Short mmCIF file of C-alpha atoms (C1' of nucleotides) in Angstrom, two decimals:
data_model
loop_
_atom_site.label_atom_id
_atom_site.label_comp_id
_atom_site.label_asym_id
_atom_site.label_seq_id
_atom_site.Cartn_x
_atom_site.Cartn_y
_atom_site.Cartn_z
CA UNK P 650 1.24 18.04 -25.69
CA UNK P 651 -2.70 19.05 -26.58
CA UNK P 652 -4.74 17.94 -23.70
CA UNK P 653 -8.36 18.22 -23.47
CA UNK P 654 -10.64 18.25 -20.43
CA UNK P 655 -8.12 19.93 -18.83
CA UNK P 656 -6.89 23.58 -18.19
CA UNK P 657 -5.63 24.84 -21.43
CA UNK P 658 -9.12 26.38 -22.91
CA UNK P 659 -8.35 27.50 -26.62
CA UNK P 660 -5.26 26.53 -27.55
CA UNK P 661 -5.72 24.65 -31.11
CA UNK P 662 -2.47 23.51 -31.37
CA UNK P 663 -1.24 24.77 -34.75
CA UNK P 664 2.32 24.19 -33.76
CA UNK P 665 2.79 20.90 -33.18
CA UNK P 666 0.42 20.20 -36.02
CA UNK P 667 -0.18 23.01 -38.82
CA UNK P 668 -2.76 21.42 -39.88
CA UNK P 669 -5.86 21.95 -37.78
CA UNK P 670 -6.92 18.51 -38.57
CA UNK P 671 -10.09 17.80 -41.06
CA UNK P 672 -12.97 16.11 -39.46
CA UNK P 673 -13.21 12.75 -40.50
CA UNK P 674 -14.71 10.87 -37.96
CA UNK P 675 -13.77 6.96 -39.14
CA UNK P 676 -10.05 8.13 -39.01
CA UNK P 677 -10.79 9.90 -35.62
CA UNK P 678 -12.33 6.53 -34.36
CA UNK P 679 -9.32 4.79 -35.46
CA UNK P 680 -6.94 6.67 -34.13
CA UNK P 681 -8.78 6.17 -31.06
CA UNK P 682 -8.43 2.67 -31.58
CA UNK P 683 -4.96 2.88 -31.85
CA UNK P 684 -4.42 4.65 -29.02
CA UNK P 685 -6.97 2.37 -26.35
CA UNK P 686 -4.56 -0.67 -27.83
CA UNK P 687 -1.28 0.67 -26.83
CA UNK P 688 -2.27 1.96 -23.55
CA UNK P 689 -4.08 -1.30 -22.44
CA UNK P 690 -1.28 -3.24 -23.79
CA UNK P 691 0.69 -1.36 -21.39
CA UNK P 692 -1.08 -0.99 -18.28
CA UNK P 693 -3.77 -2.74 -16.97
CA UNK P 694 -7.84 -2.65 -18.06
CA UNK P 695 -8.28 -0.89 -14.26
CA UNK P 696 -5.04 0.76 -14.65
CA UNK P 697 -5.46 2.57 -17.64
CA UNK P 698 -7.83 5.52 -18.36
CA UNK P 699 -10.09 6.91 -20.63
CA UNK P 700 -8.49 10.68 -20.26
CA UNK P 701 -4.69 9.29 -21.01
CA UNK P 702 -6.22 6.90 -24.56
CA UNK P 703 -8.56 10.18 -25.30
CA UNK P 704 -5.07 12.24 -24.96
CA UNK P 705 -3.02 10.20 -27.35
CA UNK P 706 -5.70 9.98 -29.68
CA UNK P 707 -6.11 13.64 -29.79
CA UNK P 708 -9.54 13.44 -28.77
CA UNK P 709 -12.03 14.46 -26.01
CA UNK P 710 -12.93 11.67 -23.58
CA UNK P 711 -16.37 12.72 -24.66
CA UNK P 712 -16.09 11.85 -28.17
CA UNK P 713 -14.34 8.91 -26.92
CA UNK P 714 -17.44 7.69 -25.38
CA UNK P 715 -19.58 8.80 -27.78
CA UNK P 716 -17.96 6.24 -30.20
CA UNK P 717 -17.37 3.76 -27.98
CA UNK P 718 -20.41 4.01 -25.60
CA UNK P 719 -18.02 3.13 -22.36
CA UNK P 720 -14.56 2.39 -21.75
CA UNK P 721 -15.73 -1.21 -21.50
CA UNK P 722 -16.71 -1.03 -24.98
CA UNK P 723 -13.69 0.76 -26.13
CA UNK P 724 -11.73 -2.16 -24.91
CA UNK P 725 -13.64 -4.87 -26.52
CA UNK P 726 -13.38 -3.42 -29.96
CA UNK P 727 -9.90 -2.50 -29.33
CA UNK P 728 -9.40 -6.19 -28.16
CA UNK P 729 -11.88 -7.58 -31.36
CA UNK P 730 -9.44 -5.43 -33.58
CA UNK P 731 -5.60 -7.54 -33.07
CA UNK P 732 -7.21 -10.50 -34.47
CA UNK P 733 -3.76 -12.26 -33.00
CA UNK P 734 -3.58 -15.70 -35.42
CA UNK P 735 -4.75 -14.38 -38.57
CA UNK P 736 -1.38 -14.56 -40.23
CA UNK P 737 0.63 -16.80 -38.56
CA UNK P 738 -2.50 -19.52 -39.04
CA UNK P 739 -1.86 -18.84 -42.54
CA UNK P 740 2.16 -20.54 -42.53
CA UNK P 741 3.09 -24.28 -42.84
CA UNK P 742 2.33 -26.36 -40.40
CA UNK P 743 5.65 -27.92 -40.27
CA UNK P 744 6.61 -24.37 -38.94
CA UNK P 745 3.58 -23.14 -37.08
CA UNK P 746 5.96 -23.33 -33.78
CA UNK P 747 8.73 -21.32 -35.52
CA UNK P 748 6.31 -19.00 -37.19
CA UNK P 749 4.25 -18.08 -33.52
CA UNK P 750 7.81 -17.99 -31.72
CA UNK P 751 8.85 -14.84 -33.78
CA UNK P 752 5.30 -13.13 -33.79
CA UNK P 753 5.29 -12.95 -30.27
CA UNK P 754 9.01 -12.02 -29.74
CA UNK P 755 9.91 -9.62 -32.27
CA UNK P 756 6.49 -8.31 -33.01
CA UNK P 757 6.45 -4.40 -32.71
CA UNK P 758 5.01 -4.20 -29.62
CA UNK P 759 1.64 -4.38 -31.77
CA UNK P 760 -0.50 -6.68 -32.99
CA UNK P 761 0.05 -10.16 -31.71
CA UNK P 762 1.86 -9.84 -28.14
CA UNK P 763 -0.42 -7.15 -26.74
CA UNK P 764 -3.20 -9.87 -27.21
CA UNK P 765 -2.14 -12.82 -25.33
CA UNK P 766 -1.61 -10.19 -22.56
CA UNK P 767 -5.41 -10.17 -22.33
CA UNK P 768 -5.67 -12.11 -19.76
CA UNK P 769 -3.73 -9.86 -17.69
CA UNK P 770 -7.20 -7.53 -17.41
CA UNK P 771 -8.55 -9.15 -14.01
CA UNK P 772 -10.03 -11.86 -11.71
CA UNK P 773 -14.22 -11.35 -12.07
CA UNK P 774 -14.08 -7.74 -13.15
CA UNK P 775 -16.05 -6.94 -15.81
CA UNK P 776 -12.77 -6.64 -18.01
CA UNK P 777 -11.95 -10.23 -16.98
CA UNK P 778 -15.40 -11.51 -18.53
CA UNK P 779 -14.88 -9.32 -22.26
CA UNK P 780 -11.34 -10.76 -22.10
CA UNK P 781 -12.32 -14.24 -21.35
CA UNK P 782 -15.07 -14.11 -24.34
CA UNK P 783 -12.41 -12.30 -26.89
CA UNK P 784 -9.62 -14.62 -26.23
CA UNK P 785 -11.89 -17.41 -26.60
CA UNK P 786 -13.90 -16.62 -29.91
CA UNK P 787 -10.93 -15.04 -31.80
CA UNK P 788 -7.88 -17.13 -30.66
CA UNK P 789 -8.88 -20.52 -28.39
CA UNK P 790 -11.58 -21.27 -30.68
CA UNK P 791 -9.86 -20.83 -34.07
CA UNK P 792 -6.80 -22.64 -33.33
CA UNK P 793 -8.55 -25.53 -32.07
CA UNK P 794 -10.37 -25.77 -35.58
CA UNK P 795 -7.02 -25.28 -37.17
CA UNK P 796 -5.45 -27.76 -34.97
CA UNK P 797 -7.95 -30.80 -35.35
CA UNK P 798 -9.10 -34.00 -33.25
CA UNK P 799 -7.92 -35.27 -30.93
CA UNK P 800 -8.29 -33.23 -27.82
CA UNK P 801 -8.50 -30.14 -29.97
CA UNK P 802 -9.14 -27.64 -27.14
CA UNK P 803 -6.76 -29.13 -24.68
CA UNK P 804 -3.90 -28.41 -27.40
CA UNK P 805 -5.30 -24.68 -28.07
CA UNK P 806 -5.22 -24.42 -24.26
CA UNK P 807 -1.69 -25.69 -24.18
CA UNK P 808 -0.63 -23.43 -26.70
CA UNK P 809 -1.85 -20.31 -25.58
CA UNK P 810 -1.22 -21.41 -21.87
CA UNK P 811 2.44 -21.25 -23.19
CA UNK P 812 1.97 -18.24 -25.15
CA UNK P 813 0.65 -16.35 -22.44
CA UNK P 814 3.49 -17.67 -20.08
CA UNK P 815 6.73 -16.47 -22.70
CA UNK P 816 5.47 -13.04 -23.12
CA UNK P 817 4.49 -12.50 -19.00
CA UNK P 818 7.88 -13.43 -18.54
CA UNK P 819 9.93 -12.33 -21.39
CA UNK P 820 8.29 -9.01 -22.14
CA UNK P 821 5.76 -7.80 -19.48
CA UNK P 822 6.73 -8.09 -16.25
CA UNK P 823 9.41 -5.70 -15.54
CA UNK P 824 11.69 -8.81 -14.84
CA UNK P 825 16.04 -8.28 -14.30
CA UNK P 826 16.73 -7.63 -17.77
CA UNK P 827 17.15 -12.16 -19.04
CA UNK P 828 20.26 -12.55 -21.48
CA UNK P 829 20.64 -13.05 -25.03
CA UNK P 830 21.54 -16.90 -23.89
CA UNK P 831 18.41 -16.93 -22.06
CA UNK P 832 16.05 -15.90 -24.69
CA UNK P 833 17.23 -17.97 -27.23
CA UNK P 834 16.93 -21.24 -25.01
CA UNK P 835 13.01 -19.89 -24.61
CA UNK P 836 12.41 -19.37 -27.96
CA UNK P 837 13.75 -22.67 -28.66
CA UNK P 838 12.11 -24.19 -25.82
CA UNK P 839 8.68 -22.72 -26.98
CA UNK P 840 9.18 -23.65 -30.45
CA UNK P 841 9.78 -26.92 -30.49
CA UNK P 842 7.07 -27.82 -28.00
CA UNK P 843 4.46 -25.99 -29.69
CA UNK P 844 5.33 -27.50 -32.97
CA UNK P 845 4.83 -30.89 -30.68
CA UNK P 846 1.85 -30.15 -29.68
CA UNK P 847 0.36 -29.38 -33.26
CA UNK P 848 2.26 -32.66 -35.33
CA UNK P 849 1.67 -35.10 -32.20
CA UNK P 850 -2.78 -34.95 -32.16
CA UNK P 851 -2.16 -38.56 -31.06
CA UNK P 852 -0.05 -38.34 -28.38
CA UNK Y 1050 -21.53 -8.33 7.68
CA UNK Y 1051 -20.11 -5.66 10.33
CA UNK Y 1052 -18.64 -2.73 8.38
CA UNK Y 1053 -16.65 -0.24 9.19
CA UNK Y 1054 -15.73 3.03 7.70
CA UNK Y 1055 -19.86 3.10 6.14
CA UNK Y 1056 -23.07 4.19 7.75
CA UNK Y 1057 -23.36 2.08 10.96
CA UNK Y 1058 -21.92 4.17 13.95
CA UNK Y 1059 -21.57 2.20 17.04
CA UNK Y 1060 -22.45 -1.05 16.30
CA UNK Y 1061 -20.41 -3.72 17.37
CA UNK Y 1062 -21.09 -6.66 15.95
CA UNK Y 1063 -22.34 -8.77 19.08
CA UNK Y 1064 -24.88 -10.49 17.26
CA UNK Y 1065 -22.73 -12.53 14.72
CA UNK Y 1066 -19.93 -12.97 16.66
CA UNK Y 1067 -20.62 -12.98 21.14
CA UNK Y 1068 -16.71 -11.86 21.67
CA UNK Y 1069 -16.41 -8.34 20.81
CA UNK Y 1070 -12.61 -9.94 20.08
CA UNK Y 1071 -9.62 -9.33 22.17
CA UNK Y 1072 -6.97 -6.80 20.76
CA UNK Y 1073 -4.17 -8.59 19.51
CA UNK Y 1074 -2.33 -6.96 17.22
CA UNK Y 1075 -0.18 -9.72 15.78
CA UNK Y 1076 -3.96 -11.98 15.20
CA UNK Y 1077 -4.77 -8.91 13.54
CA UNK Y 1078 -1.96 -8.40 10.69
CA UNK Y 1079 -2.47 -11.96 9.94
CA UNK Y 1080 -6.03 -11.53 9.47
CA UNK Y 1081 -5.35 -8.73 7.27
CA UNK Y 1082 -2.89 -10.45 4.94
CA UNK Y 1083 -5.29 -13.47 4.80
CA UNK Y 1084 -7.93 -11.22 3.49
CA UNK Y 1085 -5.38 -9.46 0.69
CA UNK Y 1086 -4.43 -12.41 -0.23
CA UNK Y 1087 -7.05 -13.57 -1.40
CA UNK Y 1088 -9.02 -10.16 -2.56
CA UNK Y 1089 -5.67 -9.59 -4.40
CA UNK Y 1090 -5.63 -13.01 -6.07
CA UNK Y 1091 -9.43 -12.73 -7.22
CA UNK Y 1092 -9.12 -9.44 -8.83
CA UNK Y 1093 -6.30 -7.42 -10.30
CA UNK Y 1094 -4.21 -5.10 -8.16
CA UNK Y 1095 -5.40 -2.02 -9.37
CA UNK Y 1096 -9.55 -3.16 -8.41
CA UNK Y 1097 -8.97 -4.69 -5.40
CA UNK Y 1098 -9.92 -2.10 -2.98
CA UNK Y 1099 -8.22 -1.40 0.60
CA UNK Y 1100 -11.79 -0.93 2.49
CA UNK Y 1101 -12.73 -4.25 0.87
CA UNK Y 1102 -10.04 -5.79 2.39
CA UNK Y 1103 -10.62 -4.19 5.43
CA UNK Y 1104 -14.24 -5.41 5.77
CA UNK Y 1105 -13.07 -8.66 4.94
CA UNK Y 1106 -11.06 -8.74 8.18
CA UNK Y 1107 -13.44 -6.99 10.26
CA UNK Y 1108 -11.14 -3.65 10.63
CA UNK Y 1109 -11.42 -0.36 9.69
CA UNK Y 1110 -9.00 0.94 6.50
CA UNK Y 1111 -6.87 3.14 8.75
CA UNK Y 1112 -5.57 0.03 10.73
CA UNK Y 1113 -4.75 -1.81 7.82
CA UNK Y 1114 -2.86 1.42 6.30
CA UNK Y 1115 -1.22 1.80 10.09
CA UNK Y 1116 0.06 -2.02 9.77
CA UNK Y 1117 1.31 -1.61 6.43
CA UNK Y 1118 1.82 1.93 5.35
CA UNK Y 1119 0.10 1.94 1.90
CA UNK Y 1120 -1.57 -0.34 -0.34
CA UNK Y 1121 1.15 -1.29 -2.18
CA UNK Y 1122 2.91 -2.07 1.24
CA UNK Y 1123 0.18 -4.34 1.79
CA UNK Y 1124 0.37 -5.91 -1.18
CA UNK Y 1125 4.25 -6.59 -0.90
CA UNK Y 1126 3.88 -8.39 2.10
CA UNK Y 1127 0.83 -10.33 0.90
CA UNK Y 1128 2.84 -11.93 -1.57
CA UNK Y 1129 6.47 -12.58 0.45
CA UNK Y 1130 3.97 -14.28 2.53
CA UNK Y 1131 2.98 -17.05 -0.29
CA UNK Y 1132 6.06 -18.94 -0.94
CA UNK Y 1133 5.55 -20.31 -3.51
CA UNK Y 1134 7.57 -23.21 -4.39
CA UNK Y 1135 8.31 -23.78 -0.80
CA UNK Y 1136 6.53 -27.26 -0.22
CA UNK Y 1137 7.01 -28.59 -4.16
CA UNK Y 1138 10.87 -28.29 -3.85
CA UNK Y 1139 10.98 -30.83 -1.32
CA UNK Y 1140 9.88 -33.44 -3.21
CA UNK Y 1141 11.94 -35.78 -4.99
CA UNK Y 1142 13.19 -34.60 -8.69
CA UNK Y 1143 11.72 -37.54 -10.23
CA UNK Y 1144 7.93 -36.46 -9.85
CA UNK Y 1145 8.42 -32.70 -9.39
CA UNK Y 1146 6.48 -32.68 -12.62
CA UNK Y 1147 3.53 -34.45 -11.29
CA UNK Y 1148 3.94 -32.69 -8.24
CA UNK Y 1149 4.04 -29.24 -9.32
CA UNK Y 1150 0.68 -30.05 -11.51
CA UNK Y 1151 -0.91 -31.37 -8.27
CA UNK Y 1152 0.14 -28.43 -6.34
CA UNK Y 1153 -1.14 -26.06 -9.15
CA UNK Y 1154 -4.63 -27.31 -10.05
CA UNK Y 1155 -5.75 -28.68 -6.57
CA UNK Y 1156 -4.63 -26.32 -4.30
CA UNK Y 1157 -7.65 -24.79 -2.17
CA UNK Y 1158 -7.47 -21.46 -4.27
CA UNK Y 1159 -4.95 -20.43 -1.47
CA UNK Y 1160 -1.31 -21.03 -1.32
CA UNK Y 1161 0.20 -21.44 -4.79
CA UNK Y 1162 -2.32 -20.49 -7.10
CA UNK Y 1163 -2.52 -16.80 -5.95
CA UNK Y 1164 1.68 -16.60 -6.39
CA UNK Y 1165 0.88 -17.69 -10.31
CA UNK Y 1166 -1.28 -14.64 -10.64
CA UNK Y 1167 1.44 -12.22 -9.41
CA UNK Y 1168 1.83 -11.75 -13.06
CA UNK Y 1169 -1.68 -10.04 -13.41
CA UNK Y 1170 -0.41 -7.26 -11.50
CA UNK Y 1171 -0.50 -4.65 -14.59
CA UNK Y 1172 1.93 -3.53 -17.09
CA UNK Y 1173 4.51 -0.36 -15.93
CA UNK Y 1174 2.57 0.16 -12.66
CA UNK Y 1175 3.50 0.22 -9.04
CA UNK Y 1176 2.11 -3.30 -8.61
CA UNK Y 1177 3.48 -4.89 -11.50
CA UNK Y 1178 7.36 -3.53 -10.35
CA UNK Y 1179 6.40 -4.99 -6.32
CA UNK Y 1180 5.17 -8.04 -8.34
CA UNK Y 1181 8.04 -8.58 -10.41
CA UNK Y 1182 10.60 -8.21 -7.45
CA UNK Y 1183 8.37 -10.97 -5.29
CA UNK Y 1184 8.49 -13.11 -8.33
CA UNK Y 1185 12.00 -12.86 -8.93
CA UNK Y 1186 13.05 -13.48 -5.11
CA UNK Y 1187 10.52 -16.06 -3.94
CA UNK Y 1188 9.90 -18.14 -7.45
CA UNK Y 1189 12.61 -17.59 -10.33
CA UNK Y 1190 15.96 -17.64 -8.35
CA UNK Y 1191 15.24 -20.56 -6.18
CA UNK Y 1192 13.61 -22.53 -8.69
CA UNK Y 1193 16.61 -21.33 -11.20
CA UNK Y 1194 19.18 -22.67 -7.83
CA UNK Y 1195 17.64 -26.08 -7.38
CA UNK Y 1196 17.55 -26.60 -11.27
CA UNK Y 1197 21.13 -25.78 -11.75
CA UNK Y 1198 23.18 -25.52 -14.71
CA UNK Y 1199 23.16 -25.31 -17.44
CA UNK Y 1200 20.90 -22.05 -18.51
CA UNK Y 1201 19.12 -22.65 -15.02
CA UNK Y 1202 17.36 -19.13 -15.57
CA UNK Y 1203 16.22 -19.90 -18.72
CA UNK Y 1204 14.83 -23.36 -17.45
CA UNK Y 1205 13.22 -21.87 -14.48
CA UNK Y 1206 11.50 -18.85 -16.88
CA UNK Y 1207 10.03 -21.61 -18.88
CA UNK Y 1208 8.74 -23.49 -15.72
CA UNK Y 1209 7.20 -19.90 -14.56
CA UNK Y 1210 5.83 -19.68 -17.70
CA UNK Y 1211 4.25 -22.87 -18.34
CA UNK Y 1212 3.02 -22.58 -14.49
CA UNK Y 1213 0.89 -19.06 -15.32
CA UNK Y 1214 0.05 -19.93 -18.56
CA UNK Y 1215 -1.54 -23.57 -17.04
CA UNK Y 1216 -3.58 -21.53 -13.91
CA UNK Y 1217 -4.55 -18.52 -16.65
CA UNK Y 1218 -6.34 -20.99 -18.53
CA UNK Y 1219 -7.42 -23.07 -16.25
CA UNK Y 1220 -8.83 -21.03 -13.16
CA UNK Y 1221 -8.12 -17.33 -13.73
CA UNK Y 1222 -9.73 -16.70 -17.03
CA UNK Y 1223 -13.53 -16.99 -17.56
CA UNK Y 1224 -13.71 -19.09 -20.16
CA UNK Y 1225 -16.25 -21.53 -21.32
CA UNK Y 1226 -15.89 -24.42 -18.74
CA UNK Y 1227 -13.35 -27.06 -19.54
CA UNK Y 1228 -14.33 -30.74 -19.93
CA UNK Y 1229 -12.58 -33.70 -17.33
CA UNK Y 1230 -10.70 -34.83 -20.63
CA UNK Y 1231 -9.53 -31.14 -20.97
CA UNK Y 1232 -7.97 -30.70 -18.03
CA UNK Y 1233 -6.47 -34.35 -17.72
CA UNK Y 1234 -4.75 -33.49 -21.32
CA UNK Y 1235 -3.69 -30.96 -20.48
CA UNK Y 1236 -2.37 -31.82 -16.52
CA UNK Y 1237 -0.30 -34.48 -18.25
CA UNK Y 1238 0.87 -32.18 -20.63
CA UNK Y 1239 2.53 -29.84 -17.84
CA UNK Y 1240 3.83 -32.70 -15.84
CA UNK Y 1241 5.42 -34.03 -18.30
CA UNK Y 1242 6.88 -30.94 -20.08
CA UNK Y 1243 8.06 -29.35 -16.88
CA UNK Y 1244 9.51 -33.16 -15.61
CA UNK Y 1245 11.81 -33.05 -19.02
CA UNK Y 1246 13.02 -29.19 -18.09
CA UNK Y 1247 13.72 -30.61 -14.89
CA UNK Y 1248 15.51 -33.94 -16.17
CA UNK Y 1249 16.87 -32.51 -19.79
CA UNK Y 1250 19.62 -29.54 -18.03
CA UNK Y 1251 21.58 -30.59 -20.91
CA UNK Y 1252 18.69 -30.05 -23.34
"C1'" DA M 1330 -7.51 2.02 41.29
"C1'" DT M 1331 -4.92 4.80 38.12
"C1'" DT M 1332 -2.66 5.72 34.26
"C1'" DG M 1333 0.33 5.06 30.16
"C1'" DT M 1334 0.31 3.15 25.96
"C1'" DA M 1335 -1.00 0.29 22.27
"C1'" DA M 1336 -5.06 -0.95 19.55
"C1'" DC M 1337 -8.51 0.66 17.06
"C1'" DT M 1338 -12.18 3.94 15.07
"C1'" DT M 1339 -14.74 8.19 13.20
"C1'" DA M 1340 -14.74 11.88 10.34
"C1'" DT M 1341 -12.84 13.87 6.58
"C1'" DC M 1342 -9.86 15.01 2.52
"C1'" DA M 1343 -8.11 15.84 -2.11
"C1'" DA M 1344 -7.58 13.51 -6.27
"C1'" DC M 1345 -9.27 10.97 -9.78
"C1'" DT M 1346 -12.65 7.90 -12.22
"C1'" DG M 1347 -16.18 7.18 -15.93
"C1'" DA M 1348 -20.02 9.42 -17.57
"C1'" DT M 1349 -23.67 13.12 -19.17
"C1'" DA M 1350 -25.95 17.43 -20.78
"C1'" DA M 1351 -25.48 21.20 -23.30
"C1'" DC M 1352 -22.89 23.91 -26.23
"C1'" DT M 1353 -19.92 25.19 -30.58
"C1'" DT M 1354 -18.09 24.65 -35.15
"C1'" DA M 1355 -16.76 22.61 -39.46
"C1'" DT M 1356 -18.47 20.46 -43.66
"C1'" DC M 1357 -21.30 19.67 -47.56
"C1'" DG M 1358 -25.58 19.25 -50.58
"C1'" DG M 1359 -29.05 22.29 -52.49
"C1'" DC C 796 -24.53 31.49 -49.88
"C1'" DC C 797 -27.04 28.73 -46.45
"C1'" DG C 798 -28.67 25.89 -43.09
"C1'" DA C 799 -28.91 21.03 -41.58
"C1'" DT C 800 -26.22 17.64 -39.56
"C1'" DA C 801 -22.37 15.41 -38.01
"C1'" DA C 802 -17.98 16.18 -35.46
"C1'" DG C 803 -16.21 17.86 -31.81
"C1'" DT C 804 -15.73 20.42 -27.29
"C1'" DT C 805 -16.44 22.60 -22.38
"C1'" DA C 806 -18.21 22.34 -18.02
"C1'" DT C 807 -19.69 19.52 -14.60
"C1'" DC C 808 -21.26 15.53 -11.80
"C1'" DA C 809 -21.61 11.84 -8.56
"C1'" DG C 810 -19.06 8.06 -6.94
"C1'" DT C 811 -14.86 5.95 -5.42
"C1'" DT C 812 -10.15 5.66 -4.14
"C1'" DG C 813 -6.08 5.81 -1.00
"C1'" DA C 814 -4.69 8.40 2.72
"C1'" DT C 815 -4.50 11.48 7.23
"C1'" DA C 816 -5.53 13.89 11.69
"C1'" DA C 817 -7.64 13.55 15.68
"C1'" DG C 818 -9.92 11.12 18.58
"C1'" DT C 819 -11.57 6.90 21.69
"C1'" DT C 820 -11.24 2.55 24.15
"C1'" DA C 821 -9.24 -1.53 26.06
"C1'" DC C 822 -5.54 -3.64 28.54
"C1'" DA C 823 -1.57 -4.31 31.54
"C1'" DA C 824 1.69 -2.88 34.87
"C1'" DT C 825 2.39 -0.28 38.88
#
DNA sequence: ATTGTAACTTATCAACTGATAACTTATCGG
DNA sequence: CCGATAAGTTATCAGTTGATAAGTTACAAT
């Protein structure tokens, strides 16, 4: 593994990777992108650290910062970047519970799933507040609009509350490994009561 | 605030409170835990700090890391110490619903609440293992017993989840504040869903 | 009254965190 | 070819964290 900011002056690492590596610097910040999702989605916001993303990346946690101006705002563009509904807003309504059911239990450990696990940054740390204002502007707020009167936010709320609650339980917390039986019932379970939610505005 | 372990050799703390406090170990621990508890349910494992802790019960950190060994010790026993579901299961299965909600969004940001943020522990880190085995022992297996068959465990993950998912969105998070309306919806909406996992064993 | 022991603290450590200043090197237009 | 500029790095810092060794002080039984 190349590791910077650490002892190992010189080496390029031409092995690994023959090619030196041009200099492009919007592929650079996107790899670094890449890299800050996967290891936040993984550990967390206090948890994980600029050297390990800067690592992965293939960067120095210098350049890292020099992009991102602080590991705070590494994480809110890295955050800003999953955009979790976009496509799954895009399906039928009659199978919007279906349709959000598989995104968040078969997705690639990308996209979608790390992003309801944004809550999972903190209490009143200063992760908890870009978290809060992410999840609100770029899921809450959106599905409300998609969802429609009544009691528009409530629902959103509902749904994500859910959301958040099958992933915790299915995929993040390092739980006794839950049956194929037992998955299927959740999926189900989730499913059918977030299609509820969006048919039944009127109670 | 009397602080120990900082820049204030030999004061006592006379002023604020006239006992200089009897030594009593077992007064002690408890005050300890009480002040984890609820450090560790305001911020995430991982930022709540051991000499915050400390301060909070008026000791230094080396008696707290005497008590309990290490932080993560600490937090272990913090959590045992919450059980959970212990009151809610003694209520009648007809309103455990209603109950449940009560417990959830009422409760004096002690007891319960803190239990539903176990969760926020982290992602593969020490915490989030300690958290997962508390969660497991004190939460999903009774709840999963007193449910009963059929797919108890399944029922009793979707409780869990609906449970964090409800205090995520409704305390823990940041978010822009909710209306009365909002969190009415959406109180009914968890009674009632939880009442039919409760009722529905045969789906 | 003395003393043994439990309760509790002070002083200190090594490791690690995010961040900054100052340097080097590749790339590309003229 | 060249030199300006962006892309990238090394070396280093100050602050914080959990943890430890060695001490001090209160209390209770003889």
């Amino acid at each position: 593994m190349v590791s910077y900011n650490t002892a190992n002056p010189g080496y390029q690492g031409r092995m690994t990777s023959p090619q030196p590596r041009k200099r492009d610097a919007q592929a650079t910040k996107a790899r670094i992108l890449e890299a800050a999702q996967s290891v936040f989605a993984r550990t967390s916001y206090a948890d994980a650290g600029i050297r390990e993303i800067a690592a992965r990346a293939g960067v120095s946690t210098t350049l890292l910062l020099q992009y991102f101006g602080s590991k705070a705002g590494l994480y809110e563009e890295a955050l800003n970047l999953l955009v979790p509904l976009g496509d799954v807003l895009q399906t039928p309504r009659a199978q919007f519970g279906q349709a959000l059911a598989e995104a968040l239990l078969h997705s690639g450990d990308q996209k979608i799933r790390p992003t309801l696990m944004i809550p999972l940054a903190g209490g009143d740390s200063e992760a908890a507040t870009i978290a809060a204002r992410v999840m609100e502007e770029r899921a809450i707020a959106p599905l409300a609009a998609w969802l429609g009167p009544p009691n528009a936010r409530a629902r959103a709320l509902e749904i994500a509350a859910m959301a958040t609650g099958l992933v915790t339980y299915t995929a993040y917390l390092p739980l006794r490994a839950h049956t194929g039986q037992d998955i299927a019932h959740m999926a189900a379970w989730f499913a059918q009561n977030v299609q509820t939610i969006v048919d039944n505005g009127a109670d």
